[in-house]
PDB file of C-alpha atoms in Angstrom:
ATOM      1  CA  MET A   1     -32.779 -95.776 -91.020  1.00  0.00           C
ATOM      2  CA  ARG A   2     -34.662 -92.816 -89.849  1.00  0.00           C
ATOM      3  CA  GLU A   3     -37.228 -90.778 -92.151  1.00  0.00           C
ATOM      4  CA  ILE A   4     -39.692 -88.071 -91.411  1.00  0.00           C
ATOM      5  CA  VAL A   5     -42.739 -87.771 -93.961  1.00  0.00           C
ATOM      6  CA  PHE A   6     -44.005 -84.382 -93.818  1.00  0.00           C
ATOM      7  CA  ASP A   7     -46.337 -81.728 -95.053  1.00  0.00           C
ATOM      8  CA  THR A   8     -46.949 -77.913 -94.662  1.00  0.00           C
ATOM      9  CA  GLU A   9     -49.801 -75.501 -95.077  1.00  0.00           C
ATOM     10  CA  THR A  10     -49.616 -71.977 -95.875  1.00  0.00           C
ATOM     11  CA  THR A  11     -50.963 -68.514 -96.284  1.00  0.00           C
ATOM     12  CA  GLY A  12     -50.468 -68.798 -99.990  1.00  0.00           C
ATOM     13  CA  LEU A  13     -48.086 -69.932-102.726  1.00  0.00           C
ATOM     14  CA  ASP A  14     -45.299 -67.376-102.675  1.00  0.00           C
ATOM     15  CA  ASN A  15     -42.859 -68.262-100.190  1.00  0.00           C
ATOM     16  CA  SER A  16     -41.125 -65.119-100.273  1.00  0.00           C
ATOM     17  CA  LEU A  17     -44.359 -63.305 -99.196  1.00  0.00           C
ATOM     18  CA  ASP A  18     -46.399 -66.031 -97.606  1.00  0.00           C
ATOM     19  CA  ARG A  19     -45.836 -67.749 -94.470  1.00  0.00           C
ATOM     20  CA  VAL A  20     -46.054 -71.382 -93.026  1.00  0.00           C
ATOM     21  CA  ILE A  21     -49.306 -71.966 -90.671  1.00  0.00           C
ATOM     22  CA  GLU A  22     -49.126 -75.652 -90.009  1.00  0.00           C
ATOM     23  CA  ILE A  23     -46.371 -78.402 -90.057  1.00  0.00           C
ATOM     24  CA  GLY A  24     -47.086 -81.995 -89.818  1.00  0.00           C
ATOM     25  CA  GLY A  25     -44.789 -84.949 -89.715  1.00  0.00           C
ATOM     26  CA  VAL A  26     -44.615 -88.895 -89.058  1.00  0.00           C
ATOM     27  CA  GLU A  27     -41.613 -90.652 -88.299  1.00  0.00           C
ATOM     28  CA  LEU A  28     -40.704 -93.848 -90.042  1.00  0.00           C
ATOM     29  CA  TRP A  29     -38.171 -96.434 -88.921  1.00  0.00           C
ATOM     30  CA  ASN A  30     -37.006 -98.568 -91.722  1.00  0.00           C
ATOM     31  CA  HIS A  31     -40.281 -97.674 -93.442  1.00  0.00           C
ATOM     32  CA  ILE A  32     -42.465 -98.555 -90.648  1.00  0.00           C
ATOM     33  CA  PRO A  33     -44.364 -95.799 -88.458  1.00  0.00           C
ATOM     34  CA  THR A  34     -42.979 -95.434 -85.117  1.00  0.00           C
ATOM     35  CA  GLY A  35     -46.115 -93.642 -83.669  1.00  0.00           C
ATOM     36  CA  LYS A  36     -44.066 -90.365 -83.269  1.00  0.00           C
ATOM     37  CA  THR A  37     -45.380 -87.356 -84.764  1.00  0.00           C
ATOM     38  CA  PHE A  38     -44.851 -83.579 -85.126  1.00  0.00           C
ATOM     39  CA  HIS A  39     -47.892 -81.191 -85.357  1.00  0.00           C
ATOM     40  CA  VAL A  40     -48.295 -77.340 -84.852  1.00  0.00           C
ATOM     41  CA  PHE A  41     -50.128 -74.389 -86.142  1.00  0.00           C
ATOM     42  CA  VAL A  42     -47.895 -71.502 -86.338  1.00  0.00           C
ATOM     43  CA  ASN A  43     -48.940 -67.911 -86.215  1.00  0.00           C
ATOM     44  CA  PRO A  44     -47.779 -65.967 -89.599  1.00  0.00           C
ATOM     45  CA  ASP A  45     -46.936 -62.572 -88.148  1.00  0.00           C
ATOM     46  CA  GLY A  46     -49.908 -60.765 -89.439  1.00  0.00           C
ATOM     47  CA  LYS A  47     -49.918 -62.208 -92.797  1.00  0.00           C
ATOM     48  CA  LYS A  48     -53.476 -62.935 -93.912  1.00  0.00           C
ATOM     49  CA  VAL A  49     -54.682 -66.520 -95.199  1.00  0.00           C
ATOM     50  CA  ASP A  50     -55.332 -65.987 -99.052  1.00  0.00           C
ATOM     51  CA  PRO A  51     -58.861 -66.749 -99.532  1.00  0.00           C
ATOM     52  CA  ALA A  52     -57.979 -69.583-102.301  1.00  0.00           C
ATOM     53  CA  ALA A  53     -55.646 -71.433 -99.530  1.00  0.00           C
ATOM     54  CA  PHE A  54     -58.379 -71.141 -96.955  1.00  0.00           C
ATOM     55  CA  ASP A  55     -60.620 -73.176 -99.307  1.00  0.00           C
ATOM     56  CA  VAL A  56     -57.917 -75.595 -99.633  1.00  0.00           C
ATOM     57  CA  HIS A  57     -56.929 -76.192 -95.976  1.00  0.00           C
ATOM     58  CA  GLY A  58     -59.809 -74.272 -93.804  1.00  0.00           C
ATOM     59  CA  ILE A  59     -57.109 -72.642 -91.449  1.00  0.00           C
ATOM     60  CA  SER A  60     -58.611 -69.077 -90.741  1.00  0.00           C
ATOM     61  CA  ASN A  61     -56.849 -65.919 -89.617  1.00  0.00           C
ATOM     62  CA  GLU A  62     -58.929 -65.806 -86.183  1.00  0.00           C
ATOM     63  CA  PHE A  63     -57.872 -69.253 -85.542  1.00  0.00           C
ATOM     64  CA  LEU A  64     -54.038 -68.596 -85.987  1.00  0.00           C
ATOM     65  CA  THR A  65     -54.144 -65.457 -83.562  1.00  0.00           C
ATOM     66  CA  ASP A  66     -53.078 -67.330 -80.328  1.00  0.00           C
ATOM     67  CA  LYS A  67     -50.698 -69.722 -82.121  1.00  0.00           C
ATOM     68  CA  PRO A  68     -47.211 -69.544 -81.537  1.00  0.00           C
ATOM     69  CA  ARG A  69     -44.756 -68.055 -84.202  1.00  0.00           C
ATOM     70  CA  PHE A  70     -42.170 -69.929 -86.152  1.00  0.00           C
ATOM     71  CA  ALA A  71     -39.330 -68.540 -83.935  1.00  0.00           C
ATOM     72  CA  GLU A  72     -41.057 -70.044 -80.775  1.00  0.00           C
ATOM     73  CA  ILE A  73     -41.224 -73.647 -82.439  1.00  0.00           C
ATOM     74  CA  VAL A  74     -38.096 -73.715 -84.548  1.00  0.00           C
ATOM     75  CA  ASP A  75     -36.242 -75.458 -81.868  1.00  0.00           C
ATOM     76  CA  ASP A  76     -38.771 -78.429 -81.725  1.00  0.00           C
ATOM     77  CA  PHE A  77     -39.098 -78.610 -85.175  1.00  0.00           C
ATOM     78  CA  VAL A  78     -35.227 -78.982 -85.912  1.00  0.00           C
ATOM     79  CA  ALA A  79     -35.026 -81.475 -82.868  1.00  0.00           C
ATOM     80  CA  PHE A  80     -37.706 -83.718 -84.798  1.00  0.00           C
ATOM     81  CA  PHE A  81     -36.637 -83.294 -88.280  1.00  0.00           C
ATOM     82  CA  ALA A  82     -32.771 -83.712 -87.767  1.00  0.00           C
ATOM     83  CA  ASP A  83     -30.878 -86.594 -88.619  1.00  0.00           C
ATOM     84  CA  ALA A  84     -33.485 -88.153 -90.889  1.00  0.00           C
ATOM     85  CA  LYS A  85     -34.336 -88.163 -94.554  1.00  0.00           C
ATOM     86  CA  LEU A  86     -37.245 -85.772 -95.290  1.00  0.00           C
ATOM     87  CA  ILE A  87     -40.199 -87.195 -97.675  1.00  0.00           C
ATOM     88  CA  ALA A  88     -42.709 -84.824 -99.067  1.00  0.00           C
ATOM     89  CA  HIS A  89     -45.074 -84.613-101.940  1.00  0.00           C
ATOM     90  CA  ASN A  90     -43.889 -81.867-104.306  1.00  0.00           C
ATOM     91  CA  ALA A  91     -40.999 -81.506-102.157  1.00  0.00           C
ATOM     92  CA  PHE A  92     -39.867 -78.269-103.642  1.00  0.00           C
ATOM     93  CA  PHE A  93     -43.069 -76.248-102.316  1.00  0.00           C
ATOM     94  CA  ASP A  94     -42.636 -77.533 -98.849  1.00  0.00           C
ATOM     95  CA  VAL A  95     -38.965 -77.332 -98.455  1.00  0.00           C
ATOM     96  CA  GLY A  96     -39.135 -73.714 -99.924  1.00  0.00           C
ATOM     97  CA  PHE A  97     -41.444 -72.519 -97.508  1.00  0.00           C
ATOM     98  CA  LEU A  98     -39.609 -74.114 -94.335  1.00  0.00           C
ATOM     99  CA  ASN A  99     -36.352 -72.885 -95.598  1.00  0.00           C
ATOM    100  CA  ALA A 100     -37.593 -69.229 -95.959  1.00  0.00           C
ATOM    101  CA  GLU A 101     -39.217 -69.703 -92.412  1.00  0.00           C
ATOM    102  CA  LEU A 102     -35.734 -71.161 -91.327  1.00  0.00           C
ATOM    103  CA  LYS A 103     -33.892 -68.003 -92.900  1.00  0.00           C
ATOM    104  CA  ARG A 104     -35.980 -65.679 -91.044  1.00  0.00           C
ATOM    105  CA  VAL A 105     -34.940 -66.961 -87.985  1.00  0.00           C
ATOM    106  CA  GLY A 106     -31.197 -67.384 -88.655  1.00  0.00           C
ATOM    107  CA  GLN A 107     -31.233 -71.072 -89.118  1.00  0.00           C
ATOM    108  CA  PRO A 108     -29.639 -72.986 -91.867  1.00  0.00           C
ATOM    109  CA  PRO A 109     -31.500 -74.431 -94.674  1.00  0.00           C
ATOM    110  CA  ILE A 110     -32.652 -77.908 -95.179  1.00  0.00           C
ATOM    111  CA  GLU A 111     -30.274 -79.689 -97.641  1.00  0.00           C
ATOM    112  CA  PRO A 112     -31.565 -80.983-101.062  1.00  0.00           C
ATOM    113  CA  SER A 113     -29.600 -84.207-100.298  1.00  0.00           C
ATOM    114  CA  VAL A 114     -31.765 -85.413 -97.562  1.00  0.00           C
ATOM    115  CA  VAL A 115     -35.177 -84.610 -99.416  1.00  0.00           C
ATOM    116  CA  ILE A 116     -37.107 -87.368-101.214  1.00  0.00           C
ATOM    117  CA  ASP A 117     -40.037 -86.091-103.395  1.00  0.00           C
ATOM    118  CA  THR A 118     -42.790 -88.624-103.725  1.00  0.00           C
ATOM    119  CA  LEU A 119     -44.266 -86.496-106.606  1.00  0.00           C
ATOM    120  CA  SER A 120     -41.314 -87.213-108.865  1.00  0.00           C
ATOM    121  CA  MET A 121     -41.175 -90.863-107.639  1.00  0.00           C
ATOM    122  CA  ALA A 122     -44.864 -91.392-108.485  1.00  0.00           C
ATOM    123  CA  ARG A 123     -44.343 -89.796-112.228  1.00  0.00           C
ATOM    124  CA  ARG A 124     -41.412 -92.092-112.751  1.00  0.00           C
ATOM    125  CA  LYS A 125     -43.205 -95.073-111.603  1.00  0.00           C
ATOM    126  CA  PHE A 126     -46.447 -94.200-113.392  1.00  0.00           C
ATOM    127  CA  PRO A 127     -45.797 -91.964-116.278  1.00  0.00           C
ATOM    128  CA  MET A 128     -48.630 -89.840-117.555  1.00  0.00           C
ATOM    129  CA  ALA A 129     -51.001 -91.065-114.688  1.00  0.00           C
ATOM    130  CA  PRO A 130     -52.340 -88.694-112.103  1.00  0.00           C
ATOM    131  CA  ALA A 131     -49.712 -88.105-109.352  1.00  0.00           C
ATOM    132  CA  THR A 132     -51.896 -86.076-107.035  1.00  0.00           C
ATOM    133  CA  LEU A 133     -51.863 -87.426-103.100  1.00  0.00           C
ATOM    134  CA  ASP A 134     -55.661 -88.138-103.555  1.00  0.00           C
ATOM    135  CA  ALA A 135     -54.920 -90.096-106.905  1.00  0.00           C
ATOM    136  CA  LEU A 136     -52.168 -92.272-105.219  1.00  0.00           C
ATOM    137  CA  CYS A 137     -54.045 -92.766-102.289  1.00  0.00           C
ATOM    138  CA  SER A 138     -56.906 -94.124-104.689  1.00  0.00           C
ATOM    139  CA  ARG A 139     -54.369 -96.307-106.810  1.00  0.00           C
ATOM    140  CA  PHE A 140     -53.210 -97.855-103.513  1.00  0.00           C
ATOM    141  CA  SER A 141     -56.446 -98.214-101.706  1.00  0.00           C
ATOM    142  CA  ILE A 142     -55.798 -95.972 -98.907  1.00  0.00           C
ATOM    143  CA  ASP A 143     -58.550 -94.947 -96.985  1.00  0.00           C
ATOM    144  CA  THR A 144     -58.960 -90.951 -97.185  1.00  0.00           C
ATOM    145  CA  SER A 145     -62.620 -90.615 -95.743  1.00  0.00           C
ATOM    146  CA  ARG A 146     -61.214 -88.480 -92.793  1.00  0.00           C
ATOM    147  CA  ARG A 147     -59.704 -85.947 -95.354  1.00  0.00           C
ATOM    148  CA  GLU A 148     -62.514 -83.263 -95.758  1.00  0.00           C
ATOM    149  CA  LYS A 149     -59.654 -80.612 -96.145  1.00  0.00           C
ATOM    150  CA  HIS A 150     -56.104 -80.653 -96.528  1.00  0.00           C
ATOM    151  CA  GLY A 151     -54.460 -80.870 -93.277  1.00  0.00           C
ATOM    152  CA  ALA A 152     -50.592 -81.076 -92.563  1.00  0.00           C
ATOM    153  CA  LEU A 153     -50.750 -84.159 -90.019  1.00  0.00           C
ATOM    154  CA  LEU A 154     -53.461 -86.232 -91.871  1.00  0.00           C
ATOM    155  CA  ASP A 155     -52.000 -85.654 -95.214  1.00  0.00           C
ATOM    156  CA  SER A 156     -48.498 -86.703 -93.783  1.00  0.00           C
ATOM    157  CA  GLU A 157     -49.959 -89.680 -92.311  1.00  0.00           C
ATOM    158  CA  LEU A 158     -51.532 -90.648 -95.958  1.00  0.00           C
ATOM    159  CA  LEU A 159     -48.282 -89.965 -97.533  1.00  0.00           C
ATOM    160  CA  ALA A 160     -46.612 -92.232 -95.565  1.00  0.00           C
ATOM    161  CA  ASP A 161     -48.839 -94.911 -96.506  1.00  0.00           C
ATOM    162  CA  VAL A 162     -48.338 -93.869-100.422  1.00  0.00           C
ATOM    163  CA  TYR A 163     -44.535 -93.516 -99.909  1.00  0.00           C
ATOM    164  CA  ILE A 164     -44.146 -97.260 -98.487  1.00  0.00           C
ATOM    165  CA  GLU A 165     -46.194 -98.287-101.472  1.00  0.00           C
ATOM    166  CA  LEU A 166     -44.008 -96.445-103.764  1.00  0.00           C
ATOM    167  CA  ILE A 167     -41.138 -98.284-102.592  1.00  0.00           C
ATOM    168  CA  GLY A 168     -42.532-101.763-102.780  1.00  0.00           C
ATOM    169  CA  GLY A 169     -45.229-101.921-100.024  1.00  0.00           C
ATOM    170  CA  ARG A 170     -44.815-103.286 -96.484  1.00  0.00           C
ATOM    171  CA  GLN A 171     -42.505-106.080 -97.929  1.00  0.00           C
ATOM    172  CA  SER A 172     -39.928-103.272 -98.163  1.00  0.00           C
ATOM    173  CA  SER A 173     -39.120-103.332 -94.110  1.00  0.00           C
ATOM    174  CA  LEU A 174     -38.374-106.962 -94.548  1.00  0.00           C
ATOM    175  CA  GLY A 175     -35.756-106.398 -97.079  1.00  0.00           C
ATOM    176  CA  LEU A 176     -37.530-107.893-100.157  1.00  0.00           C
ATOM    177  CA  VAL A 177     -37.612-105.037-102.358  1.00  0.00           C
ATOM    178  CA  SER A 178     -35.134-105.058-105.249  1.00  0.00           C
ATOM    179  CA  ALA A 179     -31.980-103.207-105.294  1.00  0.00           C
ATOM    180  CA  ALA A 180     -33.364-100.354-107.935  1.00  0.00           C
ATOM    181  CA  ASP A 181     -36.246 -99.597-105.359  1.00  0.00           C
ATOM    182  CA  ALA A 182     -33.933 -99.570-102.470  1.00  0.00           C
ATOM    183  CA  LEU A 183     -31.845 -96.968-104.515  1.00  0.00           C
ATOM    184  CA  GLU A 184     -34.754 -94.905-105.538  1.00  0.00           C
ATOM    185  CA  SER A 185     -35.964 -94.707-101.769  1.00  0.00           C
ATOM    186  CA  GLU A 186     -32.759 -93.292-100.841  1.00  0.00           C
ATOM    187  CA  GLY A 187     -33.065 -90.475-103.440  1.00  0.00           C
ATOM    188  CA  GLY A 188     -30.310 -91.884-105.865  1.00  0.00           C
ATOM    189  CA  GLY A 189     -32.711 -93.550-108.514  1.00  0.00           C
ATOM    190  CA  GLN A 190     -30.976 -91.609-111.593  1.00  0.00           C
ATOM    191  CA  GLY A 191     -27.829 -93.999-110.878  1.00  0.00           C
ATOM    192  CA  ALA A 192     -27.416 -97.356-112.629  1.00  0.00           C
ATOM    193  CA  ILE A 193     -26.750-100.374-110.654  1.00  0.00           C
ATOM    194  CA  SER A 194     -23.634-102.490-111.870  1.00  0.00           C
ATOM    195  CA  VAL A 195     -23.907-106.223-111.647  1.00  0.00           C
ATOM    196  CA  GLY A 196     -20.810-108.310-112.484  1.00  0.00           C
ATOM    197  CA  PRO A 197     -20.261-111.720-113.866  1.00  0.00           C
ATOM    198  CA  ARG A 198     -21.078-114.770-111.969  1.00  0.00           C
ATOM    199  CA  LYS A 199     -17.830-116.102-110.424  1.00  0.00           C
ATOM    200  CA  VAL A 200     -18.735-119.627-111.450  1.00  0.00           C
ATOM    201  CA  PRO A 201     -20.841-119.986-114.566  1.00  0.00           C
ATOM    202  CA  LEU A 202     -24.149-121.905-114.275  1.00  0.00           C
ATOM    203  CA  ALA A 203     -24.167-125.301-115.902  1.00  0.00           C
ATOM    204  CA  PRO A 204     -25.855-125.701-119.304  1.00  0.00           C
ATOM    205  CA  ARG A 205     -29.313-126.540-118.960  1.00  0.00           C
ATOM    206  CA  LEU A 206     -29.783-127.872-122.504  1.00  0.00           C
ATOM    207  CA  SER A 207     -28.585-131.488-123.713  1.00  0.00           C
ATOM    208  CA  ASP A 208     -26.453-131.871-126.914  1.00  0.00           C
ATOM    209  CA  ALA A 209     -29.449-133.711-128.291  1.00  0.00           C
ATOM    210  CA  GLU A 210     -31.910-130.663-127.578  1.00  0.00           C
ATOM    211  CA  LYS A 211     -29.294-128.277-129.175  1.00  0.00           C
ATOM    212  CA  GLU A 212     -29.154-130.227-132.350  1.00  0.00           C
ATOM    213  CA  ARG A 213     -32.998-130.317-132.490  1.00  0.00           C
ATOM    214  CA  HIS A 214     -33.235-126.694-132.343  1.00  0.00           C
ATOM    215  CA  ARG A 215     -30.643-126.388-134.910  1.00  0.00           C
ATOM    216  CA  ALA A 216     -32.741-128.518-137.208  1.00  0.00           C
ATOM    217  CA  PHE A 217     -35.680-126.526-136.587  1.00  0.00           C
ATOM    218  CA  ILE A 218     -33.959-123.054-137.487  1.00  0.00           C
ATOM    219  CA  ALA A 219     -32.722-124.768-140.488  1.00  0.00           C
ATOM    220  CA  SER A 220     -36.136-125.565-141.585  1.00  0.00           C
ATOM    221  CA  LEU A 221     -37.206-122.142-141.554  1.00  0.00           C
ATOM    222  CA  GLY A 222     -34.814-121.129-144.315  1.00  0.00           C
ATOM    223  CA  ASP A 223     -31.829-118.914-145.058  1.00  0.00           C
ATOM    224  CA  GLU A 224     -33.808-115.707-143.987  1.00  0.00           C
ATOM    225  CA  ALA A 225     -34.816-116.817-140.649  1.00  0.00           C
ATOM    226  CA  LEU A 226     -33.890-114.142-137.996  1.00  0.00           C
ATOM    227  CA  TRP A 227     -32.270-116.668-135.878  1.00  0.00           C
ATOM    228  CA  TRP A 228     -29.278-116.884-137.971  1.00  0.00           C
ATOM    229  CA  ARG A 229     -28.600-113.323-136.987  1.00  0.00           C
ATOM    230  CA  TYR A 230     -27.833-114.411-133.380  1.00  0.00           C
ATOM    231  CA  LEU A 231     -26.887-118.043-133.752  1.00  0.00           C
ATOM    232  CA  PRO A 232     -23.519-118.584-136.154  1.00  0.00           C
ATOM    233  CA  ARG A 233     -23.837-121.460-138.761  1.00  0.00           C
ATOM    234  CA  GLU A 234     -21.504-123.791-137.747  1.00  0.00           C
ATOM    235  CA  VAL A 235     -22.929-126.362-140.052  1.00  0.00           C
ATOM    236  CA  ALA A 236     -24.686-125.833-143.494  1.00  0.00           C
ATOM    237  CA  ALA A 237     -28.497-126.205-143.560  1.00  0.00           C
ATOM    238  CA  ASP A 238     -28.333-129.602-145.707  1.00  0.00           C
ATOM    239  CA  GLU A 239     -26.048-131.037-143.165  1.00  0.00           C
ATOM    240  CA  VAL A 240     -28.645-130.866-140.196  1.00  0.00           C
ATOM    241  CA  PRO A 241     -30.851-133.963-139.794  1.00  0.00           C
ATOM    242  CA  ALA A 242     -34.492-133.204-140.702  1.00  0.00           C
ATOM    243  CA  LEU A 243     -37.044-132.894-138.029  1.00  0.00           C
ATOM    244  CA  ASP A 244     -38.914-136.242-137.365  1.00  0.00           C
ATOM    245  CA  ALA A 245     -42.884-136.069-137.511  1.00  0.00           C
ATOM    246  CA  ASN A 246     -42.609-135.477-133.697  1.00  0.00           C
ATOM    247  CA  GLY A 247     -40.782-132.122-134.249  1.00  0.00           C
TER     248      GLY A 247
END
């Protein structure tokens, strides 16, 4: 299964007005990085970088002046991102911006069915715990020493490690994750897994003598014992042999 873990940097927060200025992506095959990446800086067509955004990623207006526009890189972008599950942290933000850019150049949008949001995964897996990329890297002991500012490619590489941990760690590539985790990684974690009865019941593990000793113990607890709610009284308590001194 091919997956692309990706991130974007933008001029601001409003995808109807602001523009994508950096895209990074890391290819996974069966949850293992292949070494193939996508990375490009994008000229925002005159849209200035908001100072607050600059503080986050450090990408200046001057740096972007000679970079290609989105229309010039869209074919390479589509070729790399096509036919794969797309994984992002707070995917609503990144996909919203990419779809706005795709719409501007007459390309179809990214469909929600191919998107996996690691922020939602983390919040389900660790309720009430911090779920930022930094917090998850810390939780999983992922080295962030290279990360002085946000950067689309570096953040994609870190997120790829986080995503692998969220779906069960490196063992997932060996088929050792549970069915529930596998369903979660496919973006279908809201469904239930149906497990049918065994075709051949397991043989009882308790002997008749052990069953009698257990029933005697329950009888010794009195008529109000909770066990009687789950175990039918097939014999009256005074008909059960008393426990001996060895219990």
